[in-house]
CSV table of C-alpha atoms and ligand atoms in Angstrom, one decimal:
chain,number,residue,atom,x,y,z
A,1,VAL,CA,-139.5,88.8,-84.6
A,2,ALA,CA,-135.4,89.3,-86.0
A,3,ALA,CA,-133.9,91.1,-83.2
A,4,ALA,CA,-132.8,94.1,-85.1
A,5,ALA,CA,-133.8,96.4,-82.5
A,6,LEU,CA,-131.5,94.9,-80.2
A,7,THR,CA,-127.6,95.8,-80.3
A,8,GLY,CA,-126.3,92.5,-78.7
A,9,PRO,CA,-127.9,91.1,-75.4
A,10,ILE,CA,-129.6,93.7,-73.0
A,11,GLU,CA,-127.2,94.4,-71.0
A,12,ALA,CA,-127.1,95.3,-66.9
A,13,ALA,CA,-127.3,98.8,-65.8
A,14,GLY,CA,-123.7,99.3,-64.5
A,15,ALA,CA,-122.7,96.3,-66.8
A,16,VAL,CA,-122.1,94.0,-64.1
A,17,SER,CA,-123.7,90.7,-65.7
A,18,THR,CA,-125.4,90.4,-68.7
A,19,LEU,CA,-128.3,89.2,-69.3
A,20,SER,CA,-129.5,87.8,-73.0
A,21,GLU,CA,-132.6,88.2,-74.3
A,22,PHE,CA,-133.7,84.8,-73.7
A,23,ALA,CA,-132.3,84.4,-70.6
A,24,LEU,CA,-134.3,87.1,-69.4
A,25,ILE,CA,-137.8,86.0,-70.5
A,26,GLU,CA,-136.3,82.6,-69.3
A,27,ARG,CA,-135.4,84.1,-65.5
A,28,PHE,CA,-138.8,86.5,-65.1
A,29,PHE,CA,-141.3,84.6,-67.5
A,30,ARG,CA,-141.0,81.7,-67.8
A,31,ARG,CA,-143.1,79.2,-65.7
A,32,SER,CA,-144.4,75.8,-66.6
A,33,SER,CA,-146.9,75.6,-68.4
A,34,ARG,CA,-150.4,75.0,-66.6
A,35,SER,CA,-153.5,75.7,-69.0
A,36,ALA,CA,-151.9,76.4,-72.2
A,37,VAL,CA,-150.9,72.9,-74.9
A,38,LEU,CA,-147.8,74.7,-75.3
A,39,GLY,CA,-146.6,77.9,-73.7
A,40,ILE,CA,-143.7,80.4,-73.7
A,41,GLY,CA,-140.8,78.4,-75.4
A,42,ASP,CA,-141.6,78.1,-79.4
A,43,ASP,CA,-142.9,80.5,-82.2
A,44,ALA,CA,-146.2,80.8,-80.8
A,45,ALA,CA,-148.5,79.2,-78.2
A,46,LEU,CA,-151.0,76.6,-78.6
A,47,LEU,CA,-154.2,77.2,-76.5
A,48,ALA,CA,-157.2,75.2,-76.5
A,49,PRO,CA,-160.5,76.7,-76.5
A,50,THR,CA,-163.2,75.4,-74.6
A,51,ALA,CA,-166.2,74.1,-76.6
A,52,GLY,CA,-169.0,76.4,-76.5
A,53,CYS,CA,-167.3,79.3,-75.8
A,54,GLU,CA,-166.1,82.2,-78.3
A,55,ILE,CA,-162.7,83.8,-77.5
A,56,ALA,CA,-162.6,87.2,-76.5
A,57,VAL,CA,-159.1,89.4,-77.3
A,58,SER,CA,-157.8,92.5,-76.2
A,59,VAL,CA,-155.0,94.4,-75.8
A,60,ASP,CA,-153.6,97.4,-74.1
A,61,MET,CA,-150.0,99.7,-74.0
A,62,LEU,CA,-149.1,101.1,-70.7
A,63,VAL,CA,-145.7,104.0,-71.7
A,64,ALA,CA,-143.9,105.3,-69.2
A,65,GLY,CA,-144.5,108.7,-68.8
A,66,ARG,CA,-148.0,108.7,-70.7
A,67,HIS,CA,-150.0,106.4,-68.8
A,68,PHE,CA,-147.2,105.9,-65.5
A,69,PHE,CA,-144.4,107.8,-64.4
A,70,PRO,CA,-141.5,105.8,-64.8
A,71,ASP,CA,-140.3,105.3,-61.6
A,72,VAL,CA,-143.1,103.5,-60.5
A,73,ASP,CA,-142.9,100.6,-57.9
A,74,PRO,CA,-142.2,98.0,-60.6
A,75,ARG,CA,-144.6,95.8,-58.6
A,76,ALA,CA,-147.3,98.4,-58.9
A,77,LEU,CA,-146.9,98.3,-63.0
A,78,GLY,CA,-146.8,95.1,-63.3
A,79,HIS,CA,-149.9,94.3,-61.4
A,80,LYS,CA,-151.5,97.3,-63.9
A,81,ALA,CA,-150.6,96.0,-66.8
A,82,LEU,CA,-152.8,92.9,-66.6
A,83,ALA,CA,-155.4,94.4,-64.6
A,84,VAL,CA,-156.3,96.9,-67.3
A,85,ASN,CA,-156.3,93.7,-69.3
A,86,LEU,CA,-158.4,91.6,-66.8
A,87,SER,CA,-160.7,95.1,-66.6
A,88,ASP,CA,-161.4,94.4,-70.3
A,89,MET,CA,-162.7,90.5,-69.9
A,90,ALA,CA,-164.6,91.8,-67.0
A,91,ALA,CA,-166.1,94.1,-69.3
A,92,MET,CA,-167.4,91.7,-71.7
A,93,GLY,CA,-168.4,89.0,-69.4
A,94,ALA,CA,-165.2,86.9,-70.2
A,95,GLN,CA,-163.1,84.2,-67.9
A,96,PRO,CA,-159.8,85.3,-68.5
A,97,ARG,CA,-157.5,82.1,-69.3
A,98,TRP,CA,-154.0,83.2,-71.0
A,99,ALA,CA,-151.9,86.6,-71.5
A,100,LEU,CA,-149.2,87.9,-73.7
A,101,LEU,CA,-146.3,90.4,-73.3
A,102,GLY,CA,-144.6,92.7,-75.1
A,103,ALA,CA,-141.8,94.5,-73.4
A,104,ALA,CA,-140.0,97.6,-74.1
A,105,LEU,CA,-136.9,97.9,-72.0
A,106,PRO,CA,-134.0,100.6,-71.4
A,107,ASP,CA,-131.9,98.2,-70.4
A,108,VAL,CA,-132.1,94.8,-67.8
A,109,ASP,CA,-132.2,95.7,-64.2
A,110,SER,CA,-133.1,92.9,-62.5
A,111,ASP,CA,-134.4,94.1,-58.9
A,112,TRP,CA,-136.8,96.1,-61.5
A,113,LEU,CA,-137.7,92.4,-63.5
A,114,ALA,CA,-137.6,90.8,-60.6
A,115,ALA,CA,-140.9,92.7,-58.6
A,116,PHE,CA,-142.6,93.9,-62.1
A,117,SER,CA,-143.0,90.0,-63.1
A,118,ALA,CA,-143.7,89.1,-59.4
A,119,GLY,CA,-147.0,92.0,-59.6
A,120,LEU,CA,-147.6,90.5,-62.7
A,121,PHE,CA,-148.1,87.1,-61.7
A,122,ALA,CA,-150.0,87.8,-58.5
A,123,LEU,CA,-152.4,88.9,-60.5
A,124,ALA,CA,-152.0,86.6,-62.9
A,125,ASP,CA,-152.5,83.5,-59.8
A,126,GLU,CA,-155.3,85.0,-58.4
A,127,PHE,CA,-157.3,85.3,-61.8
A,128,GLY,CA,-156.5,82.1,-62.5
A,129,VAL,CA,-154.4,83.4,-65.7
A,130,GLU,CA,-151.2,82.1,-67.8
A,131,LEU,CA,-148.7,84.1,-69.6
A,132,VAL,CA,-148.3,82.4,-72.5
A,133,GLY,CA,-145.9,84.1,-74.5
A,134,GLY,CA,-144.9,87.9,-75.9
A,135,ASP,CA,-141.9,90.4,-77.0
A,136,THR,CA,-138.9,91.3,-75.4
A,137,THR,CA,-136.8,94.3,-77.1
A,138,ARG,CA,-134.8,97.3,-75.9
A,139,GLY,CA,-136.4,100.6,-75.8
A,140,PRO,CA,-138.1,103.1,-74.6
A,141,LEU,CA,-140.0,101.6,-71.3
A,142,ASN,CA,-143.5,100.3,-72.3
A,143,VAL,CA,-145.3,97.2,-71.4
A,144,CYS,CA,-148.0,96.2,-73.6
A,145,VAL,CA,-150.4,93.0,-72.3
A,146,THR,CA,-152.6,91.1,-74.9
A,147,ILE,CA,-155.1,89.0,-73.0
A,148,ILE,CA,-157.2,86.0,-74.0
A,149,GLY,CA,-160.5,85.1,-72.6
A,150,GLU,CA,-163.4,83.0,-73.4
A,151,ALA,CA,-167.7,83.4,-73.0
A,152,PRO,CA,-170.3,81.0,-73.9
A,153,SER,CA,-170.8,81.3,-77.5
A,154,GLY,CA,-173.8,84.7,-77.5
A,155,ARG,CA,-173.3,85.6,-73.8
A,156,SER,CA,-170.7,88.2,-73.6
A,157,LEU,CA,-171.7,91.4,-72.7
A,158,ARG,CA,-171.8,94.3,-75.0
A,159,ARG,CA,-171.8,98.0,-75.3
A,160,SER,CA,-174.7,98.4,-77.8
A,161,GLY,CA,-177.8,96.5,-75.3
A,162,ALA,CA,-179.0,99.7,-73.2
A,163,VAL,CA,-182.6,99.9,-73.2
A,164,VAL,CA,-184.4,102.9,-72.3
A,165,GLY,CA,-185.6,102.7,-68.6
A,166,ASP,CA,-183.0,100.4,-67.7
A,167,ARG,CA,-181.1,101.1,-65.3
A,168,VAL,CA,-177.3,103.0,-64.9
A,169,TRP,CA,-174.9,101.0,-63.0
A,170,VAL,CA,-171.2,101.7,-61.9
A,171,SER,CA,-169.7,99.1,-59.7
A,172,GLY,CA,-167.4,101.0,-56.8
A,173,PRO,CA,-166.3,104.6,-56.2
A,174,LEU,CA,-164.8,106.5,-59.1
A,175,GLY,CA,-162.6,109.9,-58.8
A,176,GLY,CA,-160.0,108.4,-57.1
A,177,ALA,CA,-157.8,107.5,-59.4
A,178,ALA,CA,-157.9,111.1,-61.2
A,179,LEU,CA,-157.5,112.5,-57.5
A,180,ALA,CA,-154.3,110.9,-57.0
A,181,LEU,CA,-152.8,112.1,-60.4
A,182,GLN,CA,-154.6,115.7,-59.2
A,183,ALA,CA,-152.5,115.9,-56.0
A,184,LEU,CA,-148.8,114.1,-57.3
A,185,GLN,CA,-149.2,116.6,-59.9
A,186,GLY,CA,-150.0,119.4,-57.5
A,187,ARG,CA,-153.3,120.8,-58.2
A,188,ILE,CA,-154.8,119.8,-54.8
A,189,GLY,CA,-154.1,118.5,-51.0
A,190,LEU,CA,-155.3,115.6,-49.7
A,191,THR,CA,-154.3,114.4,-46.3
A,192,ALA,CA,-152.2,111.6,-46.2
A,193,GLU,CA,-155.2,108.8,-46.0
A,194,GLN,CA,-156.6,110.3,-48.7
A,195,ARG,CA,-153.4,110.6,-50.5
A,196,GLU,CA,-153.2,106.5,-49.8
A,197,ALA,CA,-156.7,105.7,-50.4
A,198,CYS,CA,-156.2,107.6,-53.7
A,199,GLU,CA,-153.5,106.5,-54.5
A,200,ARG,CA,-154.4,102.7,-54.2
A,201,CYS,CA,-156.8,102.9,-57.1
A,202,LEU,CA,-154.1,105.0,-59.4
A,203,LEU,CA,-151.6,102.1,-58.5
A,204,TRP,CA,-153.5,99.0,-58.1
A,205,PRO,CA,-156.6,98.8,-59.6
A,206,GLN,CA,-159.0,95.6,-59.2
A,207,PRO,CA,-160.5,94.5,-62.3
A,208,ARG,CA,-164.2,93.5,-61.6
A,209,VAL,CA,-164.0,90.0,-63.1
A,210,ALA,CA,-166.4,88.2,-60.6
A,211,LEU,CA,-168.6,90.9,-61.4
A,212,GLY,CA,-168.5,90.8,-65.2
A,213,LEU,CA,-169.1,86.7,-65.3
A,214,ARG,CA,-172.3,87.2,-62.8
A,215,LEU,CA,-173.8,90.1,-65.0
A,216,ARG,CA,-174.0,87.7,-68.3
A,217,GLY,CA,-178.0,87.5,-68.5
A,218,ILE,CA,-178.4,90.2,-66.0
A,219,ALA,CA,-177.1,93.5,-67.7
A,220,THR,CA,-178.2,94.9,-70.9
A,221,SER,CA,-175.1,96.4,-71.8
A,222,CYS,CA,-171.3,97.3,-69.8
A,223,ILE,CA,-167.8,98.7,-70.3
A,224,ASP,CA,-165.1,99.6,-68.3
A,225,ILE,CA,-164.4,102.6,-66.8
A,226,SER,CA,-161.0,103.4,-68.4
A,227,ASP,CA,-161.3,106.9,-69.3
A,228,GLY,CA,-163.5,108.7,-67.4
A,229,LEU,CA,-167.9,107.8,-66.6
A,230,VAL,CA,-169.0,110.3,-69.2
A,231,GLY,CA,-166.8,109.0,-71.5
A,232,ASP,CA,-167.5,105.5,-71.2
A,233,LEU,CA,-171.2,105.8,-70.2
A,234,GLY,CA,-170.9,108.1,-73.3
A,235,HIS,CA,-169.8,105.2,-75.7
A,236,ILE,CA,-172.6,102.6,-74.1
A,237,LEU,CA,-175.5,105.4,-75.5
A,238,GLU,CA,-174.0,106.2,-78.5
A,239,ALA,CA,-173.3,102.1,-79.5
A,240,SER,CA,-177.2,101.9,-77.8
A,241,ALA,CA,-178.2,105.0,-79.8
A,242,VAL,CA,-180.0,105.7,-76.3
A,243,GLY,CA,-179.6,109.2,-73.3
A,244,ALA,CA,-179.4,108.6,-70.2
A,245,GLU,CA,-179.9,110.7,-66.8
A,246,ILE,CA,-177.5,110.7,-64.0
A,247,ASP,CA,-177.3,111.7,-60.3
A,248,LEU,CA,-173.8,113.4,-59.0
A,249,ALA,CA,-175.0,112.8,-55.6
A,250,ALA,CA,-175.5,108.7,-56.5
A,251,ILE,CA,-172.3,107.7,-57.5
A,252,PRO,CA,-170.2,106.2,-55.0
A,253,ARG,CA,-166.9,108.0,-54.2
A,254,LEU,CA,-164.5,106.8,-51.7
A,255,ALA,CA,-165.6,107.4,-47.9
A,256,THR,CA,-162.3,109.5,-47.5
A,257,LEU,CA,-162.8,111.5,-50.2
A,258,ASP,CA,-165.7,113.9,-48.4
A,259,ARG,CA,-163.2,116.3,-46.6
A,260,ALA,CA,-161.5,117.2,-50.1
A,261,ALA,CA,-164.7,117.6,-51.4
A,262,ALA,CA,-165.3,120.2,-49.4
A,263,ALA,CA,-161.8,122.0,-49.9
A,264,ASP,CA,-162.0,122.0,-54.1
A,265,LYS,CA,-165.5,120.8,-55.3
A,266,PRO,CA,-165.4,121.3,-58.8
A,267,LEU,CA,-162.3,119.6,-59.0
A,268,VAL,CA,-163.4,116.9,-57.1
A,269,ARG,CA,-166.6,116.5,-59.2
A,270,ASP,CA,-164.2,116.4,-62.4
A,271,CYS,CA,-162.4,113.9,-61.4
A,272,ILE,CA,-165.6,111.5,-60.0
A,273,LEU,CA,-167.5,112.4,-63.5
A,274,ALA,CA,-164.2,112.4,-65.9
A,275,GLY,CA,-161.2,110.6,-64.2
A,276,GLY,CA,-159.6,107.8,-66.0
A,277,ASP,CA,-158.0,105.0,-64.4
A,278,ASP,CA,-160.6,103.4,-62.0
A,279,TYR,CA,-161.6,100.1,-63.7
A,280,GLU,CA,-165.1,99.8,-62.2
A,281,LEU,CA,-167.7,98.2,-64.3
A,282,CYS,CA,-170.5,100.9,-65.8
A,283,PHE,CA,-173.2,99.0,-67.0
A,284,THR,CA,-177.1,98.8,-67.8
A,285,ALA,CA,-179.4,96.4,-66.3
A,286,PRO,CA,-183.6,96.4,-66.1
A,287,ALA,CA,-185.0,97.7,-63.2
A,288,ASP,CA,-186.6,94.5,-62.4
A,289,SER,CA,-183.0,92.7,-62.2
A,290,ASP,CA,-182.7,95.9,-58.7
A,291,GLY,CA,-183.1,92.7,-56.2
A,292,ALA,CA,-180.6,90.7,-57.7
A,293,LEU,CA,-178.1,93.4,-58.1
A,294,ALA,CA,-178.5,94.1,-54.6
A,295,ALA,CA,-178.1,91.0,-53.5
A,296,LEU,CA,-174.9,90.2,-56.0
A,297,ALA,CA,-173.3,93.4,-54.3
A,298,VAL,CA,-172.9,91.9,-51.0
A,299,GLU,CA,-172.6,88.5,-51.9
A,300,LEU,CA,-169.0,90.1,-54.5
A,301,GLY,CA,-168.6,93.0,-51.3
A,302,LEU,CA,-168.9,95.5,-53.9
A,303,ALA,CA,-170.7,98.9,-53.9
A,304,LEU,CA,-173.1,98.2,-56.5
A,305,ALA,CA,-174.9,101.7,-57.3
A,306,ALA,CA,-177.7,102.4,-59.7
A,307,ILE,CA,-176.7,106.4,-60.7
A,308,GLY,CA,-179.4,107.0,-63.0
A,309,THR,CA,-181.6,105.9,-65.7
A,310,ILE,CA,-181.6,105.4,-69.5
A,311,THR,CA,-183.5,108.0,-71.4
A,312,ALA,CA,-184.6,108.2,-75.1
A,313,SER,CA,-183.1,111.6,-75.5
A,314,GLY,CA,-179.6,110.4,-76.9
A,315,ARG,CA,-178.0,112.7,-74.6
A,316,LEU,CA,-176.0,112.6,-71.7
A,317,VAL,CA,-177.7,114.9,-68.6
A,318,ALA,CA,-176.1,114.5,-65.2
A,319,ARG,CA,-177.6,116.1,-62.0
A,320,VAL,CA,-176.6,118.1,-59.2
A,321,ASP,CA,-179.2,118.8,-56.3
A,322,GLY,CA,-181.8,118.3,-59.3
A,323,VAL,CA,-180.9,120.7,-61.9
A,324,PRO,CA,-178.7,119.3,-65.2
A,325,MET,CA,-175.3,119.9,-65.3
A,326,PRO,CA,-174.7,122.8,-68.1
A,327,ALA,CA,-171.4,121.5,-69.4
A,328,LEU,CA,-170.1,118.1,-68.8
A,329,PRO,CA,-166.2,117.9,-67.9
A,330,HIS,CA,-164.1,115.9,-70.6
A,331,GLY,CA,-161.5,113.3,-69.4
A,332,PHE,CA,-159.1,113.4,-72.3
A,333,ASP,CA,-159.1,117.4,-72.0
A,334,HIS,CA,-159.3,117.5,-68.8
A,335,PHE,CA,-156.4,115.2,-68.0
A,336,ARG,CA,-154.7,114.1,-70.1
A,337,GLY,CA,-154.3,116.9,-72.6
B,401,ADP,P1,-139.8,85.0,-82.1
B,401,ADP,O1,-138.3,85.3,-82.1
B,401,ADP,O2,-140.4,83.5,-82.8
B,401,ADP,O3,-140.9,85.9,-82.4
B,401,ADP,P2,-138.9,85.5,-79.3
B,401,ADP,O4,-137.1,84.9,-79.6
B,401,ADP,O5,-139.4,86.2,-79.4
B,401,ADP,O6,-139.8,84.7,-80.5
B,401,ADP,O7,-139.2,84.6,-78.0
B,401,ADP,C1,-139.2,83.5,-77.5
B,401,ADP,C2,-140.6,83.3,-76.5
B,401,ADP,O8,-140.2,83.7,-75.4
B,401,ADP,C3,-141.6,83.0,-77.3
B,401,ADP,O9,-142.6,81.9,-76.8
B,401,ADP,C4,-142.0,83.9,-77.3
B,401,ADP,O10,-143.6,84.3,-77.0
B,401,ADP,C5,-142.0,84.2,-75.5
B,401,ADP,N1,-141.8,86.0,-74.9
B,401,ADP,C6,-140.6,86.3,-75.1
B,401,ADP,N2,-140.9,88.0,-74.8
B,401,ADP,C7,-141.3,87.5,-73.7
B,401,ADP,C8,-142.2,87.9,-72.5
B,401,ADP,N3,-142.0,89.6,-72.2
B,401,ADP,N4,-143.2,87.3,-71.4
B,401,ADP,C9,-143.6,86.3,-71.9
B,401,ADP,N5,-142.9,85.7,-72.9
B,401,ADP,C10,-142.0,86.1,-74.0
B,402,MG,MG1,-140.6,82.9,-83.6
């Protein structure tokens, strides 16, 4: 893009050295191209899709002060910027291949950029993803990753295939990230151990890509839990025109949270049901897949848990000790409002 937003080269805070936009890209983001026909450095990247595959593409923006604290560990931010996008590929059952990074930076801080790119590339390497382009500008801190993946034609997972009688599954503990946020904002007291476990969920989410790939042909629908179970399962129910009954006690939670649950039950419950940012998968599968999923849980080392059943009611009902909750918490109002 034209550099109208830049008043000149982006300058280092303290202005000991200046780094041009292009030197910055060269130093922190350009690496030799491996899986792209043409990577960073031209007006566009060139990618050769695998024969017989459809392209899955998605974008997620993280804005300072909205999605993360401006003083967050930049390595964790680099990790999370890519992780939330890998999670979208996982939810689609797509193999992530390439990524683009849009970044608005208030200034150039070499240490910050080195840590940010180290966090991003560590995760990219783990998942075999290549950074093939992006855009860099001066502005309020904001990072926006576009991810491109592939799935064999017609085989990707969607939100729309849940069938009455299917079981509802989640891929791991919920509520940790939201509880970390509540603790950071002083709304709940956690032990050091609980806080560390919850902050790991908030800062270092682990995208369930391997699971998503293996759910092709098993799951009837799938979504990643970015905005909370109630809202995200709600998207599956709406897209599939069904309802669901879930049992609160069946939803996995971090082992360390049992004592926090005793201390502040409604808040912990709300975090589990409606807390965002966990990036576990929620999916549905026919009951005759129970054995296959139990085996998959062991193979992948995941705490896959069946938490309920798809119904014809068109509504989501959550039961506590068998009794339906009168009202369900909404993630957006509660945690982002
Ligand atoms: P253009 O002016 O044609 O839009 P740019 O000057 O913005 O191109 O970028 C030059 C090259 O660097 C392009 O290949 C672009 O994709 C890449 N690039 C720019 N910013 C980033 C970034 N933050 N991460 C990765 N690649 C980037
Ligand atoms: Mg150009």
